[in-house]
Tab-separated table of C-alpha atoms and ligand atoms in Angstrom:
chain	number	residue	atom	x	y	z
A	1	MET	CA	-18.268	21.367	17.942
A	2	SER	CA	-15.071	23.771	17.569
A	3	GLU	CA	-13.903	26.523	15.548
A	4	LEU	CA	-12.256	23.921	12.922
A	5	THR	CA	-14.186	21.437	12.365
A	6	GLN	CA	-17.708	23.373	11.816
A	7	LYS	CA	-15.219	25.046	9.037
A	8	ASP	CA	-13.904	21.898	7.992
A	9	LYS	CA	-18.375	20.904	8.352
A	10	ALA	CA	-18.581	23.381	5.842
A	11	HIS	CA	-15.955	23.661	2.986
A	12	VAL	CA	-13.901	20.405	3.383
A	13	TRP	CA	-14.832	16.785	1.411
A	14	HIS	CA	-13.122	13.469	2.773
A	15	PRO	CA	-11.608	10.574	1.453
A	16	PHE	CA	-14.501	7.254	2.122
A	17	THR	CA	-16.260	9.936	3.658
A	18	GLN	CA	-20.982	10.150	3.790
A	19	HIS	CA	-20.902	13.586	5.008
A	20	HIS	CA	-24.814	12.797	5.506
A	21	THR	CA	-24.280	10.321	9.039
A	22	ALA	CA	-20.463	11.379	9.799
A	23	GLY	CA	-19.991	12.114	12.971
A	24	THR	CA	-17.288	15.289	13.525
A	25	PRO	CA	-14.085	14.502	12.442
A	26	LEU	CA	-11.083	13.725	14.884
A	27	GLU	CA	-9.421	17.469	15.418
A	28	ILE	CA	-5.518	16.604	15.492
A	29	VAL	CA	-3.320	19.586	16.172
A	30	LYS	CA	0.511	18.193	16.297
A	31	ALA	CA	2.465	14.840	15.427
A	32	LYS	CA	5.345	13.146	16.583
A	33	GLY	CA	6.945	10.145	17.274
A	34	ILE	CA	4.210	7.278	16.635
A	35	TYR	CA	1.927	9.885	18.395
A	36	LEU	CA	-0.419	12.202	17.721
A	37	THR	CA	-2.198	14.271	19.423
A	38	ASP	CA	-5.262	16.470	19.098
A	39	SER	CA	-7.107	19.754	20.193
A	40	GLU	CA	-7.815	18.663	23.498
A	41	GLY	CA	-4.586	17.340	24.565
A	42	LYS	CA	-4.997	13.490	24.555
A	43	GLU	CA	-2.662	11.264	22.505
A	44	TYR	CA	-3.159	8.601	20.570
A	45	ILE	CA	-0.921	6.083	19.447
A	46	ASP	CA	-0.638	5.966	15.404
A	47	ALA	CA	-1.556	1.785	15.234
A	48	ASN	CA	-2.538	1.949	11.384
A	49	SER	CA	0.956	4.756	10.600
A	50	SER	CA	-1.653	7.114	8.884
A	51	TRP	CA	-3.130	4.986	6.361
A	52	TRP	CA	0.365	2.734	6.188
A	53	VAL	CA	2.073	5.252	5.091
A	54	ASN	CA	4.372	6.468	8.414
A	55	THR	CA	7.527	4.687	8.270
A	56	HIS	CA	9.381	5.754	11.268
A	57	GLY	CA	6.776	8.081	13.066
A	58	HIS	CA	6.148	11.420	12.707
A	59	ALA	CA	8.257	14.167	12.511
A	60	HIS	CA	11.862	12.452	12.604
A	61	PRO	CA	14.275	14.852	12.814
A	62	HIS	CA	16.140	13.276	9.983
A	63	ILE	CA	12.909	13.943	7.467
A	64	GLY	CA	13.407	17.606	8.336
A	65	GLU	CA	16.824	18.097	7.777
A	66	ALA	CA	16.436	16.569	5.119
A	67	ILE	CA	13.416	18.989	4.241
A	68	ASN	CA	14.944	22.285	5.081
A	69	ASN	CA	18.026	21.819	3.072
A	70	GLN	CA	16.342	20.868	-0.255
A	71	PHE	CA	14.039	23.639	0.560
A	72	LYS	CA	16.742	26.245	0.482
A	73	THR	CA	18.633	24.145	-2.750
A	74	ILE	CA	15.692	23.720	-5.214
A	75	ASP	CA	12.490	23.678	-4.139
A	76	HIS	CA	10.401	22.687	-7.840
A	77	ILE	CA	11.478	22.686	-10.967
A	78	VAL	CA	9.987	21.479	-14.347
A	79	PHE	CA	11.615	17.124	-15.296
A	80	ALA	CA	11.322	17.036	-19.017
A	81	GLY	CA	14.288	18.001	-20.332
A	82	VAL	CA	15.561	19.048	-16.974
A	83	THR	CA	16.967	16.303	-13.924
A	84	HIS	CA	18.266	17.366	-9.775
A	85	PRO	CA	20.532	15.937	-7.838
A	86	LYS	CA	17.607	13.647	-5.639
A	87	ALA	CA	16.105	12.682	-8.923
A	88	VAL	CA	19.392	10.871	-10.033
A	89	GLU	CA	20.127	9.701	-5.952
A	90	LEU	CA	16.657	7.877	-5.139
A	91	ALA	CA	16.308	6.224	-8.945
A	92	VAL	CA	20.289	4.887	-8.381
A	93	ARG	CA	19.316	3.675	-5.059
A	94	THR	CA	16.623	2.529	-5.195
A	95	VAL	CA	17.638	0.025	-8.179
A	96	GLY	CA	19.877	-1.083	-6.029
A	97	TYR	CA	17.636	-2.232	-3.810
A	98	MET	CA	15.942	-4.073	-6.918
A	99	PRO	CA	16.064	-7.096	-8.589
A	100	GLU	CA	18.945	-6.244	-11.669
A	101	ASN	CA	16.267	-6.730	-14.393
A	102	LEU	CA	14.478	-3.333	-12.913
A	103	THR	CA	16.593	-0.679	-13.300
A	104	LYS	CA	14.101	2.257	-14.625
A	105	VAL	CA	12.468	4.554	-12.161
A	106	PHE	CA	9.177	6.968	-13.351
A	107	PHE	CA	8.013	9.562	-11.327
A	108	SER	CA	4.579	10.225	-9.800
A	109	ASP	CA	2.387	11.284	-7.082
A	110	ASN	CA	1.138	9.024	-5.104
A	111	GLY	CA	-0.368	4.634	-5.722
A	112	SER	CA	-3.111	5.293	-8.282
A	113	THR	CA	-0.755	7.326	-10.504
A	114	ALA	CA	2.876	5.058	-10.448
A	115	VAL	CA	-0.134	2.284	-11.131
A	116	GLU	CA	-1.372	3.660	-13.933
A	117	ILE	CA	1.715	3.976	-15.824
A	118	ALA	CA	3.146	1.203	-15.436
A	119	MET	CA	-0.279	-0.720	-17.128
A	120	LYS	CA	0.328	2.577	-19.390
A	121	MET	CA	4.018	1.064	-19.919
A	122	VAL	CA	2.455	-2.592	-20.603
A	123	ILE	CA	0.182	-1.901	-22.996
A	124	GLN	CA	2.475	0.238	-25.196
A	125	TYR	CA	5.060	-1.511	-24.134
A	126	TRP	CA	3.149	-4.863	-26.513
A	127	HIS	CA	1.720	-1.682	-29.050
A	128	ASN	CA	5.908	-0.558	-30.054
A	129	LYS	CA	6.019	-4.394	-30.396
A	130	GLY	CA	3.720	-4.462	-32.815
A	131	GLU	CA	1.352	-6.903	-30.752
A	132	GLY	CA	-1.969	-5.528	-29.949
A	133	LYS	CA	-2.126	-7.750	-26.397
A	134	GLN	CA	-4.087	-5.312	-24.216
A	135	ARG	CA	-5.975	-7.157	-21.096
A	136	PHE	CA	-4.769	-7.500	-17.972
A	137	LEU	CA	-5.200	-10.399	-15.122
A	138	ALA	CA	-5.626	-9.023	-11.548
A	139	MET	CA	-7.268	-11.325	-8.566
A	140	GLN	CA	-10.105	-10.925	-6.787
A	141	GLY	CA	-10.366	-8.394	-3.860
A	142	SER	CA	-6.862	-6.602	-5.054
A	143	TYR	CA	-7.036	-2.338	-4.488
A	144	HIS	CA	-5.235	-0.179	-7.275
A	145	GLY	CA	-6.460	3.152	-6.566
A	146	ASP	CA	-9.447	4.679	-7.319
A	147	THR	CA	-8.505	6.042	-10.603
A	148	PHE	CA	-10.001	4.927	-13.510
A	149	GLY	CA	-7.092	2.279	-14.850
A	150	ALA	CA	-6.603	0.808	-11.106
A	151	MET	CA	-10.292	0.634	-10.681
A	152	SER	CA	-10.461	-1.561	-13.870
A	153	VAL	CA	-8.150	-3.947	-12.538
A	154	GLY	CA	-9.646	-3.394	-8.506
A	155	GLN	CA	-12.379	-5.792	-7.157
A	156	ARG	CA	-15.120	-4.847	-7.951
A	157	GLY	CA	-18.362	-3.582	-5.955
A	158	TYR	CA	-20.234	-0.933	-4.007
A	159	PHE	CA	-16.893	1.191	-3.898
A	160	ASN	CA	-16.860	1.489	-7.590
A	161	ALA	CA	-20.518	0.854	-9.134
A	162	PRO	CA	-20.850	4.226	-10.378
A	163	PHE	CA	-17.712	3.921	-13.229
A	164	GLU	CA	-18.684	0.398	-14.004
A	165	PRO	CA	-20.215	0.814	-17.203
A	166	LEU	CA	-16.449	2.829	-18.182
A	167	PHE	CA	-14.113	0.208	-16.668
A	168	PHE	CA	-12.217	-1.218	-19.294
A	169	ASP	CA	-13.110	-5.447	-19.197
A	170	SER	CA	-10.531	-7.186	-16.766
A	171	ASP	CA	-10.071	-11.601	-15.562
A	172	TYR	CA	-9.664	-12.047	-12.014
A	173	ILE	CA	-8.347	-15.185	-10.590
A	174	ASP	CA	-9.409	-16.772	-7.469
A	175	PHE	CA	-7.625	-15.430	-4.081
A	176	PRO	CA	-5.590	-18.305	-3.030
A	177	ASN	CA	-7.014	-19.728	0.625
A	178	GLY	CA	-4.893	-22.465	1.193
A	179	ASN	CA	-7.024	-24.775	-1.108
A	180	ASN	CA	-7.784	-23.927	-4.207
A	181	GLU	CA	-3.704	-22.789	-5.270
A	182	ASP	CA	-3.991	-26.060	-7.892
A	183	SER	CA	-7.241	-24.691	-9.742
A	184	ILE	CA	-5.822	-20.932	-9.688
A	185	LEU	CA	-2.801	-21.689	-11.759
A	186	GLU	CA	-5.621	-23.750	-13.822
A	187	GLN	CA	-7.363	-20.546	-14.326
A	188	ALA	CA	-4.618	-17.936	-14.734
A	189	GLU	CA	-2.914	-20.952	-17.578
A	190	SER	CA	-6.345	-21.676	-19.750
A	191	LEU	CA	-6.893	-17.937	-19.779
A	192	PHE	CA	-3.290	-16.805	-20.850
A	193	ALA	CA	-3.665	-19.071	-23.242
A	194	SER	CA	-5.511	-17.316	-25.475
A	195	GLY	CA	-2.114	-15.129	-26.523
A	196	GLU	CA	-4.562	-12.129	-25.049
A	197	PHE	CA	-3.295	-10.810	-21.896
A	198	ALA	CA	-0.564	-7.987	-21.562
A	199	GLY	CA	0.134	-8.020	-17.893
A	200	MET	CA	-0.894	-9.315	-14.482
A	201	ILE	CA	-1.119	-6.837	-11.580
A	202	ILE	CA	-0.960	-8.565	-8.798
A	203	GLU	CA	-0.407	-6.455	-4.531
A	204	PRO	CA	2.150	-9.455	-4.155
A	205	LEU	CA	2.030	-11.537	-0.366
A	206	VAL	CA	-1.309	-9.058	1.127
A	207	GLN	CA	-3.752	-7.747	-0.038
A	208	GLY	CA	-4.063	-4.311	1.366
A	209	ALA	CA	-7.675	-2.474	1.137
A	210	ALA	CA	-9.375	-6.127	1.337
A	211	GLY	CA	-8.760	-6.589	4.620
A	212	MET	CA	-4.776	-7.375	4.974
A	213	ARG	CA	-5.443	-10.976	2.634
A	214	MET	CA	-2.082	-13.219	2.846
A	215	TYR	CA	-1.073	-15.552	0.625
A	216	SER	CA	2.322	-16.855	0.085
A	217	PRO	CA	5.515	-16.725	-1.858
A	218	GLN	CA	5.387	-19.859	-2.821
A	219	PHE	CA	1.850	-19.450	-4.616
A	220	LEU	CA	3.171	-15.769	-5.662
A	221	ASP	CA	6.440	-18.113	-7.731
A	222	GLN	CA	4.408	-20.245	-9.586
A	223	LEU	CA	1.733	-17.579	-10.893
A	224	SER	CA	4.517	-15.339	-11.884
A	225	THR	CA	6.185	-18.322	-13.941
A	226	LEU	CA	2.945	-19.553	-15.332
A	227	ALA	CA	2.386	-15.349	-16.623
A	228	HIS	CA	6.222	-15.476	-18.325
A	229	GLN	CA	6.148	-18.780	-19.974
A	230	HIS	CA	3.259	-17.083	-22.237
A	231	ASN	CA	5.330	-13.768	-22.163
A	232	VAL	CA	3.147	-11.975	-20.140
A	233	LEU	CA	4.261	-8.371	-18.263
A	234	ILE	CA	3.817	-8.659	-14.592
A	235	ILE	CA	2.111	-5.771	-12.511
A	236	PHE	CA	3.829	-6.276	-8.742
A	237	ASP	CA	2.161	-3.513	-7.203
A	238	GLU	CA	3.648	-3.377	-3.472
A	239	VAL	CA	2.220	-0.115	-3.009
A	240	MET	CA	1.289	-0.834	0.148
A	241	THR	CA	4.157	-3.404	0.763
A	242	GLY	CA	7.111	-1.383	-0.014
A	243	TYR	CA	9.558	-0.478	2.787
A	244	GLY	CA	9.226	-2.926	5.374
A	245	ARG	CA	5.775	-3.930	6.253
A	246	THR	CA	6.853	-7.305	5.310
A	247	GLY	CA	9.132	-8.169	7.322
A	248	LYS	CA	11.864	-7.337	4.299
A	249	LEU	CA	12.191	-4.176	2.608
A	250	PHE	CA	9.479	-5.210	-0.616
A	251	ALA	CA	7.047	-8.520	-0.326
A	252	MET	CA	8.934	-9.714	-3.308
A	253	ASP	CA	12.652	-9.975	-1.461
A	254	HIS	CA	10.341	-13.331	-0.839
A	255	CYS	CA	9.539	-14.413	-4.565
A	256	SER	CA	12.608	-16.255	-6.251
A	257	VAL	CA	10.278	-14.831	-9.217
A	258	LYS	CA	10.759	-11.447	-9.592
A	259	PRO	CA	8.273	-8.869	-11.689
A	260	ASP	CA	8.747	-6.469	-14.618
A	261	LEU	CA	7.398	-3.570	-13.145
A	262	ILE	CA	7.045	-2.291	-9.236
A	263	THR	CA	4.847	0.643	-8.090
A	264	LEU	CA	6.062	2.036	-5.133
A	265	SER	CA	4.565	4.754	-3.098
A	266	LYS	CA	2.983	4.369	1.200
A	267	GLY	CA	5.735	4.043	2.709
A	268	LEU	CA	8.510	5.595	-0.281
A	269	THR	CA	8.350	8.444	1.674
A	270	ALA	CA	8.654	7.793	5.223
A	271	GLY	CA	4.876	9.324	4.870
A	272	VAL	CA	5.224	13.006	4.544
A	273	MET	CA	4.983	13.853	0.510
A	274	ALA	CA	3.056	13.003	-2.444
A	275	LEU	CA	5.406	10.708	-4.030
A	276	GLY	CA	4.735	7.619	-6.176
A	277	LEU	CA	7.503	4.788	-8.143
A	278	THR	CA	7.313	2.956	-11.086
A	279	VAL	CA	10.062	0.883	-11.507
A	280	ALA	CA	10.648	-0.747	-14.731
A	281	SER	CA	12.712	-3.311	-16.352
A	282	ASP	CA	15.261	-2.959	-19.241
A	283	GLU	CA	14.039	-5.450	-21.345
A	284	ILE	CA	10.009	-2.476	-21.036
A	285	TYR	CA	12.347	0.522	-21.396
A	286	ASN	CA	14.285	-0.283	-24.545
A	287	ALA	CA	10.716	-0.987	-25.870
A	288	PHE	CA	10.212	2.712	-26.027
A	289	LEU	CA	13.417	3.833	-27.951
A	290	GLY	CA	13.219	4.955	-31.469
A	291	ASP	CA	13.604	7.784	-33.940
A	292	GLU	CA	9.368	8.684	-33.667
A	293	THR	CA	8.138	10.740	-30.035
A	294	THR	CA	5.260	8.302	-30.804
A	295	LYS	CA	7.193	5.500	-29.277
A	296	ALA	CA	7.867	7.518	-26.414
A	297	LEU	CA	5.574	7.504	-22.720
A	298	LEU	CA	3.846	10.761	-23.729
A	299	HIS	CA	2.763	11.248	-19.800
A	300	GLY	CA	4.351	13.397	-17.393
A	301	HIS	CA	2.686	15.011	-14.201
A	302	SER	CA	3.735	19.780	-13.204
A	303	PHE	CA	4.817	17.987	-9.626
A	304	THR	CA	7.032	14.902	-11.356
A	305	ALA	CA	9.887	14.203	-8.929
A	306	ASN	CA	9.129	16.382	-6.857
A	307	PRO	CA	12.942	17.754	-5.444
A	308	ILE	CA	11.373	17.798	-1.642
A	309	ALA	CA	9.821	14.290	-2.213
A	310	CYS	CA	12.630	13.064	-3.776
A	311	ALA	CA	15.364	14.260	-0.623
A	312	VAL	CA	12.647	13.215	1.406
A	313	ALA	CA	12.885	9.192	-0.292
A	314	CYS	CA	16.380	9.367	0.268
A	315	ALA	CA	16.724	10.107	4.202
A	316	ASN	CA	13.974	7.737	4.643
A	317	LEU	CA	16.167	5.121	3.220
A	318	ASP	CA	18.742	6.709	5.113
A	319	LEU	CA	17.346	5.637	8.282
A	320	PHE	CA	16.775	1.914	6.370
A	321	GLU	CA	19.793	1.759	6.629
A	322	ARG	CA	20.510	2.063	10.272
A	323	LYS	CA	20.572	-0.954	11.857
A	324	GLU	CA	18.076	0.107	14.237
A	325	THR	CA	15.204	-0.248	12.513
A	326	TRP	CA	16.093	-3.540	10.959
A	327	GLU	CA	15.646	-4.101	14.504
A	328	THR	CA	12.159	-2.750	15.449
A	329	ILE	CA	10.872	-4.027	12.600
A	330	GLU	CA	11.889	-7.381	13.809
A	331	SER	CA	10.517	-7.114	16.992
A	332	ILE	CA	6.935	-6.197	15.543
A	333	GLY	CA	6.940	-9.146	13.461
A	334	ASN	CA	7.707	-11.171	16.751
A	335	TRP	CA	5.178	-9.050	19.358
A	336	ASN	CA	2.641	-9.744	16.237
A	337	ALA	CA	3.688	-13.478	16.122
A	338	GLU	CA	3.027	-13.877	19.983
A	339	PHE	CA	-0.081	-11.604	19.677
A	340	ALA	CA	-1.296	-13.847	17.158
A	341	PHE	CA	-0.392	-17.202	19.369
A	342	GLU	CA	-2.671	-15.403	22.286
A	343	LEU	CA	-5.512	-14.511	19.885
A	344	GLY	CA	-5.735	-18.219	18.356
A	345	GLU	CA	-6.701	-18.338	21.981
A	346	LEU	CA	-9.632	-16.132	22.179
A	347	GLY	CA	-13.232	-18.230	19.871
A	348	CYS	CA	-14.486	-14.979	18.920
A	349	VAL	CA	-11.621	-13.690	16.060
A	350	GLU	CA	-10.562	-16.693	13.432
A	351	ASN	CA	-7.640	-16.421	10.582
A	352	ILE	CA	-5.583	-14.629	12.180
A	353	ARG	CA	-3.067	-13.913	10.015
A	354	GLN	CA	0.519	-11.814	9.616
A	355	GLN	CA	3.552	-11.311	7.579
A	356	GLY	CA	5.947	-8.510	9.053
A	357	THR	CA	4.875	-5.652	10.158
A	358	ILE	CA	1.786	-6.721	9.670
A	359	LEU	CA	-1.214	-8.127	12.391
A	360	ALA	CA	-4.555	-8.896	10.775
A	361	PHE	CA	-7.635	-11.502	12.276
A	362	GLU	CA	-11.416	-11.148	11.892
A	363	ILE	CA	-14.218	-10.695	14.490
A	364	LYS	CA	-16.399	-13.732	14.032
A	365	THR	CA	-19.903	-11.990	13.726
A	366	GLY	CA	-22.690	-14.347	12.073
A	367	GLU	CA	-23.971	-11.162	10.635
A	368	GLY	CA	-24.898	-9.849	7.384
A	369	ASN	CA	-23.099	-5.767	6.574
A	370	THR	CA	-24.687	-3.834	8.425
A	371	TYR	CA	-23.336	-5.467	11.683
A	372	PHE	CA	-19.676	-5.653	10.001
A	373	SER	CA	-20.294	-1.472	10.136
A	374	ASP	CA	-21.769	-2.028	13.388
A	375	ILE	CA	-18.972	-3.577	14.848
A	376	LYS	CA	-16.031	-1.389	12.896
A	377	MET	CA	-17.274	1.826	14.238
A	378	GLN	CA	-17.718	0.152	17.730
A	379	ALA	CA	-14.198	-0.918	17.983
A	380	TYR	CA	-12.939	2.240	16.315
A	381	ASN	CA	-14.539	4.828	18.980
A	382	HIS	CA	-13.355	1.583	21.515
A	383	PHE	CA	-9.529	2.546	20.266
A	384	LEU	CA	-10.185	6.332	20.470
A	385	LYS	CA	-11.048	6.211	23.851
A	386	ASP	CA	-7.803	3.496	24.619
A	387	GLY	CA	-5.442	6.627	23.414
A	388	ILE	CA	-5.408	4.163	19.602
A	389	LEU	CA	-6.134	5.809	16.558
A	390	LEU	CA	-6.455	2.021	14.730
A	391	ARG	CA	-9.199	2.011	11.481
A	392	PRO	CA	-10.469	-1.481	11.110
A	393	LEU	CA	-11.785	-2.800	7.756
A	394	GLY	CA	-15.137	-3.681	8.354
A	395	ASN	CA	-14.567	-6.997	10.677
A	396	VAL	CA	-10.962	-6.799	9.956
A	397	ILE	CA	-8.876	-5.178	12.886
A	398	PHE	CA	-4.752	-5.407	11.451
A	399	VAL	CA	-2.280	-3.878	13.543
A	400	ASN	CA	0.883	-2.117	10.872
A	401	PRO	CA	2.349	0.451	13.222
A	402	PRO	CA	5.715	3.044	12.609
A	403	TYR	CA	9.377	2.178	13.291
A	404	CYS	CA	9.737	3.234	15.814
A	405	ILE	CA	7.198	1.868	18.369
A	406	ALA	CA	8.856	0.587	21.972
A	407	LYS	CA	7.508	-3.090	23.509
A	408	ASP	CA	4.859	-0.671	26.200
A	409	GLU	CA	3.241	0.907	23.312
A	410	TYR	CA	2.338	-2.202	21.280
A	411	GLN	CA	1.009	-3.950	24.594
A	412	LYS	CA	-0.836	-0.710	24.892
A	413	ILE	CA	-2.511	-1.510	21.479
A	414	GLU	CA	-2.703	-5.590	22.456
A	415	THR	CA	-4.173	-4.581	25.478
A	416	SER	CA	-7.158	-2.611	24.410
A	417	ILE	CA	-7.687	-5.648	21.658
A	418	LEU	CA	-8.039	-8.110	24.257
A	419	ASP	CA	-10.374	-5.857	26.140
A	420	PHE	CA	-12.770	-4.508	23.053
A	421	LEU	CA	-12.509	-8.496	22.751
A	422	THR	CA	-13.217	-9.907	26.166
A	423	GLN	CA	-16.398	-7.385	26.366
A	424	GLY	CA	-17.291	-7.573	23.325
A	425	THR	CA	-18.262	-11.468	24.441
A	426	LYS	CA	-19.550	-10.574	27.254
B	501	PLP	C1	-2.938	2.935	-1.532
B	501	PLP	C2	-2.813	1.935	-2.616
B	501	PLP	C3	-3.172	2.011	-3.761
B	501	PLP	C4	-3.048	3.656	-3.791
B	501	PLP	O1	-1.787	4.366	-3.665
B	501	PLP	P1	-3.134	6.075	-3.676
B	501	PLP	O2	-1.846	6.894	-2.995
B	501	PLP	O3	-3.581	5.627	-2.645
B	501	PLP	O4	-3.592	6.640	-5.112
B	501	PLP	C5	-2.792	0.996	-5.205
B	501	PLP	N1	-2.329	0.114	-4.450
B	501	PLP	C6	-2.714	-0.684	-3.737
B	501	PLP	C7	-1.679	-1.298	-3.525
B	501	PLP	C8	-2.203	0.435	-1.905
B	501	PLP	O5	-2.381	-0.067	-1.054
């Protein structure tokens, strides 16, 4: 163990990590473009975009310049009673990409807080209107973050079992699998008909943490239509799907029926700074106006609208305004489709799915959960050996690279995956 990893072991508590059994963490000393370099000089392709956040590659000069310039201009200031140019620029540009009903931007620090704020807006919207509706509809397998509100509308299970008695009750519709859509819509309609539902929260088109599970925009349109017919506010949690992942800037761009609230984080700052946005409709915002302070959204974070994070988010948008970015996004989509076809020829994988820059499939195991985690570690280590950082979710392997990946780098990932699959079935 190196000195750094020894000190890490002594004092650092990592996310989603059982430290009793966890191996030594990979010591990364440099990140540049698509590559991460470890302390021994070995390079790894960042195939999952550093936990799905990186958009344009590491150490992008345009992002670096934005950080430098902003630090010299305003580093950080209070955002209650004060404003600053980069927060306003980000708000204006963000709503410029949104459907016209979404016009008001609230700033926070991460995806979970963006979700908490969206849910608080929904609850208080109905409260301010004198209606006591508080219930949320969510989807089986959903992930909306690790804070209490977000966990209360997420998939219940071993990730959050100790806290479950403290969650508020939510209702869950099944995940659409191509055969059950009609019955899900019936289920949703009969729940909505109770009149108790304040909102519906959903990961549009792709459930990330559940294993990059995908469903159609047509289904989401039907579900959203039902929600609106029953006066249920819709939150699209675009924390993972936002910023090009699905092949368009936002997943909702594939849909005809638009939500009332959007949450954004991960790709928002090119994967460089901690920032979250909750974008709300005028209708929601207006319900918080009045002479009484108590009608306002009395919520805020120390680092609300941090100017450096806002400047980086604006620089991220600059890069999305370059034609080359969309050309690469399209190429990744094409490579994914070709690779999906190739994978379909193999007997050892199933449920191959693709949406834009995300490709996912399952390794057939036919065994219990422990075997899943075995496969996960075997695959993870195999990819590392080949110079690829790719973290499977159980037996789900998925690729969602930064948008600067070149064809030969993508092919390297393909080759490594194919090697693993064919060796694994010997
Ligand atoms: C990652 C994620 C979150 C939580 O975001 P954090 O920044 O990790 O708190 C919420 N919703 C979705 C869909 C996510 O993928």
